[in-house]
XYZ file of C-alpha atoms in Angstrom:
374
model
C 47.166 41.220 60.766
C 46.870 38.263 59.047
C 43.935 35.707 59.947
C 44.013 32.226 59.759
C 40.964 29.781 59.854
C 37.421 30.605 58.614
C 36.235 34.058 58.011
C 32.694 35.039 58.348
C 31.690 38.820 56.597
C 28.082 40.176 56.845
C 26.869 42.385 54.051
C 24.116 44.878 55.156
C 22.451 46.665 52.046
C 18.976 48.704 52.337
C 16.930 45.398 50.697
C 19.352 42.638 52.313
C 21.657 41.090 54.679
C 23.572 38.143 53.848
C 26.695 36.408 54.999
C 30.183 35.774 53.250
C 32.170 32.611 54.492
C 35.701 32.559 53.528
C 37.597 29.423 54.011
C 37.908 25.451 54.073
C 34.297 25.085 55.983
C 32.660 27.450 53.430
C 30.626 24.467 51.667
C 29.754 22.759 55.019
C 28.020 26.270 55.693
C 26.718 26.059 52.436
C 25.527 22.731 53.269
C 23.876 23.909 56.389
C 22.325 26.760 54.491
C 20.554 24.507 52.237
C 19.212 22.147 54.789
C 17.682 24.926 56.506
C 15.854 26.618 53.284
C 12.772 26.303 51.686
C 14.035 25.901 48.281
C 11.903 23.627 46.023
C 14.765 22.792 43.418
C 18.232 24.084 42.728
C 19.564 25.119 39.592
C 23.364 25.220 39.627
C 24.960 27.040 36.761
C 28.749 26.700 36.131
C 30.805 26.708 32.790
C 32.579 23.599 31.436
C 36.046 24.242 33.120
C 34.910 24.604 36.470
C 32.357 21.992 35.882
C 35.101 19.484 35.049
C 37.211 20.466 37.914
C 35.161 20.880 40.960
C 31.863 19.854 40.397
C 31.542 16.600 41.952
C 32.565 18.603 45.358
C 29.411 20.655 44.952
C 27.416 17.630 43.988
C 28.591 16.209 47.529
C 26.736 19.326 49.584
C 23.647 18.696 47.540
C 23.275 15.168 46.988
C 21.535 14.340 50.064
C 19.238 17.511 50.602
C 17.132 18.039 47.313
C 16.347 17.714 43.734
C 19.030 20.180 41.635
C 19.991 20.400 37.653
C 23.297 21.638 36.129
C 23.425 23.956 33.125
C 26.862 24.404 32.092
C 27.976 27.628 30.017
C 30.926 28.660 27.939
C 34.252 30.123 30.136
C 34.767 33.396 30.680
C 32.855 36.503 29.399
C 31.750 34.058 26.617
C 29.140 33.174 29.301
C 27.420 36.866 29.236
C 25.711 36.559 25.997
C 22.270 36.788 25.306
C 21.960 33.461 23.697
C 23.438 31.902 26.481
C 21.115 33.867 29.001
C 18.091 32.640 26.710
C 19.099 29.010 26.962
C 19.552 29.270 30.522
C 15.968 30.885 31.072
C 14.723 27.962 28.862
C 16.728 25.061 30.885
C 15.303 26.466 33.944
C 11.592 26.350 32.821
C 12.352 22.839 30.846
C 13.556 21.634 34.413
C 10.356 23.031 35.968
C 11.796 25.779 38.411
C 9.482 27.912 40.492
C 9.205 31.062 42.258
C 10.696 28.977 45.379
C 13.593 27.621 43.458
C 17.361 28.964 43.646
C 20.166 29.309 41.473
C 23.926 28.300 42.433
C 26.235 30.359 40.624
C 29.285 28.115 40.767
C 32.737 29.485 39.071
C 34.140 33.226 38.413
C 32.547 36.501 37.610
C 31.225 35.999 34.411
C 29.387 32.848 35.529
C 28.083 35.019 38.801
C 26.898 37.886 36.586
C 25.045 35.624 34.353
C 23.693 33.359 37.026
C 22.514 36.414 38.865
C 20.753 37.823 36.017
C 19.207 34.354 35.463
C 17.571 34.565 38.760
C 16.923 38.380 38.967
C 14.652 37.865 36.046
C 13.069 34.358 36.017
C 9.796 34.648 37.269
C 10.286 38.173 37.967
C 12.911 37.442 40.216
C 14.061 34.186 42.541
C 16.733 33.558 45.057
C 20.445 32.791 44.301
C 23.697 32.051 45.927
C 27.394 32.594 44.973
C 29.866 29.558 45.200
C 32.971 31.773 43.620
C 36.149 30.016 42.235
C 38.350 32.624 41.500
C 39.935 35.462 43.097
C 38.162 38.171 40.841
C 34.800 37.045 42.043
C 35.571 38.300 45.652
C 34.581 41.534 43.967
C 32.198 40.589 41.796
C 29.921 37.937 44.111
C 29.518 40.612 46.450
C 27.261 43.772 46.057
C 24.368 42.205 43.642
C 25.553 43.772 40.159
C 24.247 41.124 37.832
C 23.980 41.277 33.967
C 25.480 40.367 30.378
C 27.356 42.250 27.687
C 26.052 44.019 24.868
C 28.511 44.027 21.419
C 28.778 47.729 21.804
C 29.186 47.604 25.543
C 30.324 45.573 28.442
C 27.769 44.658 31.326
C 25.237 47.211 29.497
C 22.075 45.056 30.393
C 21.529 43.706 33.677
C 19.959 44.208 37.368
C 20.505 44.858 41.005
C 19.568 41.422 42.777
C 21.583 40.551 45.931
C 22.593 36.764 46.871
C 21.638 34.472 49.813
C 24.770 34.267 50.637
C 28.526 33.990 49.273
C 30.463 30.664 50.104
C 33.882 30.829 49.280
C 35.268 27.776 49.324
C 39.515 28.740 48.715
C 40.738 25.421 48.301
C 39.140 25.738 44.836
C 41.690 28.615 43.854
C 44.481 26.357 43.955
C 43.705 25.285 40.470
C 43.721 28.752 38.945
C 46.034 29.437 36.054
C 48.518 32.342 36.505
C 46.173 34.720 33.601
C 43.380 34.273 36.255
C 45.344 34.587 39.662
C 46.431 37.915 37.764
C 43.268 38.953 36.865
C 41.666 38.722 39.970
C 44.280 40.299 41.814
C 43.717 43.502 39.884
C 40.716 44.067 41.794
C 42.216 43.365 45.018
C 44.772 46.183 44.095
C 41.802 48.656 42.994
C 40.151 48.271 46.886
C 43.234 49.236 48.119
C 43.761 52.586 45.892
C 40.287 53.729 46.747
C 40.103 52.688 50.559
C 43.378 52.213 52.393
C 47.142 53.266 51.550
C 47.786 50.875 54.416
C 46.652 48.172 52.442
C 48.278 48.856 48.911
C 51.382 49.202 50.878
C 50.973 45.537 52.210
C 50.622 44.249 49.046
C 53.413 46.192 47.422
C 55.819 45.068 49.740
C 54.469 41.366 50.644
C 53.142 39.978 47.207
C 56.080 39.780 44.573
C 55.244 36.707 42.688
C 51.706 35.468 42.336
C 52.129 31.817 42.270
C 53.486 32.404 45.996
C 50.899 33.715 48.048
C 50.600 32.042 51.107
C 46.958 30.788 52.263
C 47.046 32.945 55.285
C 47.729 35.984 53.042
C 45.025 35.198 50.469
C 42.370 34.919 52.853
C 43.546 38.549 54.346
C 43.255 40.132 50.810
C 40.197 38.410 50.008
C 38.522 39.663 53.435
C 40.035 43.019 52.888
C 38.958 43.311 49.413
C 35.411 42.308 50.518
C 35.069 44.304 53.755
C 36.370 47.505 51.601
C 33.334 46.911 49.073
C 30.877 45.785 51.600
C 31.450 49.111 53.478
C 30.652 51.005 50.034
C 27.754 48.933 49.071
C 26.269 49.471 52.617
C 26.355 53.254 51.616
C 25.042 53.188 48.230
C 23.557 49.651 47.158
C 22.384 50.936 43.714
C 25.256 52.874 42.641
C 23.491 56.566 43.106
C 26.572 58.034 44.166
C 29.577 56.591 46.259
C 29.527 53.292 44.738
C 30.746 54.607 41.298
C 34.169 54.548 42.992
C 34.432 50.954 42.976
C 34.842 51.709 38.976
C 38.039 52.881 39.450
C 40.352 51.626 36.046
C 36.911 49.986 34.600
C 35.951 53.521 31.907
C 39.396 52.548 29.925
C 39.413 48.958 31.052
C 36.030 47.943 29.846
C 36.553 50.310 26.154
C 39.728 47.383 26.190
C 37.705 44.524 26.564
C 35.168 45.545 24.354
C 37.285 46.528 21.488
C 39.520 43.473 21.946
C 36.702 41.359 22.067
C 35.154 39.684 25.042
C 37.653 37.270 26.500
C 40.510 38.005 24.262
C 42.042 39.910 27.322
C 41.212 38.895 30.845
C 38.989 41.366 33.030
C 42.070 42.282 35.354
C 44.485 42.794 32.959
C 42.249 45.313 31.272
C 41.278 46.945 34.336
C 44.728 47.311 35.473
C 45.766 49.130 32.444
C 42.665 51.551 33.199
C 43.702 51.943 36.495
C 47.317 53.038 35.767
C 45.814 55.374 32.972
C 43.408 56.752 35.785
C 46.710 57.357 37.979
C 48.193 59.552 35.091
C 44.811 61.349 34.754
C 44.907 62.056 38.642
C 48.460 63.448 38.439
C 47.179 65.932 35.746
C 43.569 66.545 37.170
C 43.434 66.387 40.688
C 47.480 66.683 41.593
C 47.598 63.388 42.849
C 51.102 62.990 44.574
C 52.485 59.287 43.838
C 55.431 57.489 42.224
C 53.473 55.809 39.671
C 56.575 54.637 37.975
C 57.171 52.696 40.718
C 54.034 51.191 41.057
C 54.274 50.253 37.332
C 57.493 48.255 37.764
C 55.778 46.481 40.715
C 52.877 45.593 38.201
C 55.702 44.382 35.674
C 57.286 42.308 38.089
C 54.038 40.589 38.727
C 53.511 39.782 34.905
C 51.162 42.513 34.108
C 51.307 43.851 30.118
C 50.213 47.698 30.225
C 50.327 47.990 26.531
C 47.593 49.132 24.607
C 47.072 47.576 21.211
C 48.412 49.734 18.402
C 45.200 49.551 16.645
C 43.187 50.949 19.627
C 43.770 54.730 18.927
C 42.221 57.278 20.948
C 39.364 57.675 19.011
C 38.281 54.432 19.193
C 38.978 54.591 23.003
C 36.656 57.717 23.379
C 33.744 56.544 21.591
C 33.816 53.323 24.152
C 34.217 55.653 27.141
C 31.675 57.829 26.322
C 29.333 54.708 26.304
C 30.372 53.993 29.860
C 27.314 53.943 32.498
C 29.167 56.903 34.439
C 28.808 59.097 31.528
C 26.182 61.439 30.650
C 25.344 63.405 28.042
C 27.799 61.587 26.193
C 30.886 63.204 28.485
C 33.116 60.834 29.972
C 33.532 60.883 33.667
C 36.324 59.135 35.737
C 37.170 57.620 38.873
C 40.285 59.925 39.894
C 42.352 60.038 43.335
C 43.046 63.148 45.204
C 45.288 60.852 47.256
C 45.084 57.144 47.828
C 41.920 56.494 49.830
C 40.217 59.302 48.575
C 38.875 58.896 45.117
C 36.717 61.338 43.437
C 34.227 61.052 40.338
C 35.262 63.858 37.944
C 34.279 64.811 34.280
C 37.039 65.354 31.912
C 37.443 67.270 28.589
C 38.514 65.235 25.736
C 41.792 67.123 25.152
C 43.039 66.087 28.463
C 41.866 62.875 27.829
C 44.039 62.629 24.637
C 47.080 64.286 25.862
C 47.111 61.924 28.683
C 46.263 58.800 26.594
C 49.465 59.345 24.331
C 51.670 59.882 27.440
C 50.677 56.943 28.763
C 51.128 55.111 25.507
C 54.426 56.181 25.238
C 55.318 55.502 29.164
C 53.824 51.554 28.311
C 55.845 51.442 25.162
C 58.931 52.295 26.937
C 58.356 49.886 29.794
C 58.178 47.126 26.811
C 61.283 47.965 25.385
C 63.051 47.979 28.730
C 61.367 44.686 29.574
C 62.686 42.924 26.316
C 66.097 44.439 26.889
C 66.347 43.061 30.220
C-alpha cells in the first residue's frame, strides 16, 4: 500500500501536462530538466528561512548549468503582499529576465503562490517551476493557482498559471517545525475527506504522532494527496465547478486567517477548524453520518487547536465568508459532505450558519476544558 523510492505523477490539465517528482532523486530530475531546457536565465524566489537552510542544495543543481539570481522574501503569508510582489517584479527587470527566463519557487505554499503570480504576470507570463519545501505545498504546488492576499480577503488577487514541473525533494521536510507539519497535514486530511474513505481510515489509524511519520508513509500520503488533487484539476482546471470541492474547510478557514492577521495562525490550523465546522454543517444540512467527536479527539491528539477566538464572533465571520470566492450575490456557499468522498457545493442560509457556529463554539470550548483537565 505504501511505496518506497521515487515517485512520478503526471498532471494533465486542459492547458498543460507536467510531471511531479517525489523522493530523494527529485533534485537530479530538476537538474536533468534544466540541462535540456532553453531558459535564458533563472530567478529563484525563496524566503529567508528556506534560503538559510536549503539554498546551497539548490545552488548545486544550478551552478554548472546556467546564470541565476535569487530574490528572498519574508516567510509565510507575509510574502504574499502587494509590496513584495512589486519588489519581485522590479528585481526581475533589474536582473534582465526576459520572456524565455524561468522562475523557481523554492519554499512553501506562500512562496509558491507569490512566485507563480510573478511568473504569470511578468511580461504577460513566463515559465516557472515548483520546488516545494513543506507538506502544505503538496497541495498548493499542484494545479496552477497563484496569487497574493488583499487586506480584505485571502488569495483575492491571482491567476491560473501551471508550472513546468514540481520537484518534491522530501529530504527537505526533515527541518520543518511541528507547526508546519501540522499545517500541511491538514490539507492531506482534506483530500481524504473529499475523495477516499479508505485513505481517511488509514490516516486516523496509522498517524497518531506527527513527529513520527515514517519516510514510507510520508511519501505515500503526499502521493495520494497529489493524485486526488490531480484527478480533480484534470476535470476542472479553472474551478468552474468540480474543483471548488478542494476548498472544503476554506470558507471559515480563510476568514479566520484574514481576521487574525495573515501569518498569525497557520493556514492548516485555520483550515482544519473550518473543516470541522463544515462537518457540523454537513450533519445538519446533508444528513452526514459520521462520528465527528471521534475525529475531533484524533485532531486534539495530533495537537490541533480548534478554538475560535472569542473576539471573532459570528457577525465578523459571516462578513468574511460572504467575500469568499465561492460566494455569489453576497450569499455564502460551502463545500459540504453527503458522505466521505461525496462532496457537494451548497448555499446555506444565515440562520443555519449562525446556529451551527454557536454549536461549534460550545463543542470546542468543552474540548479545551477537557484537555486542560487531562
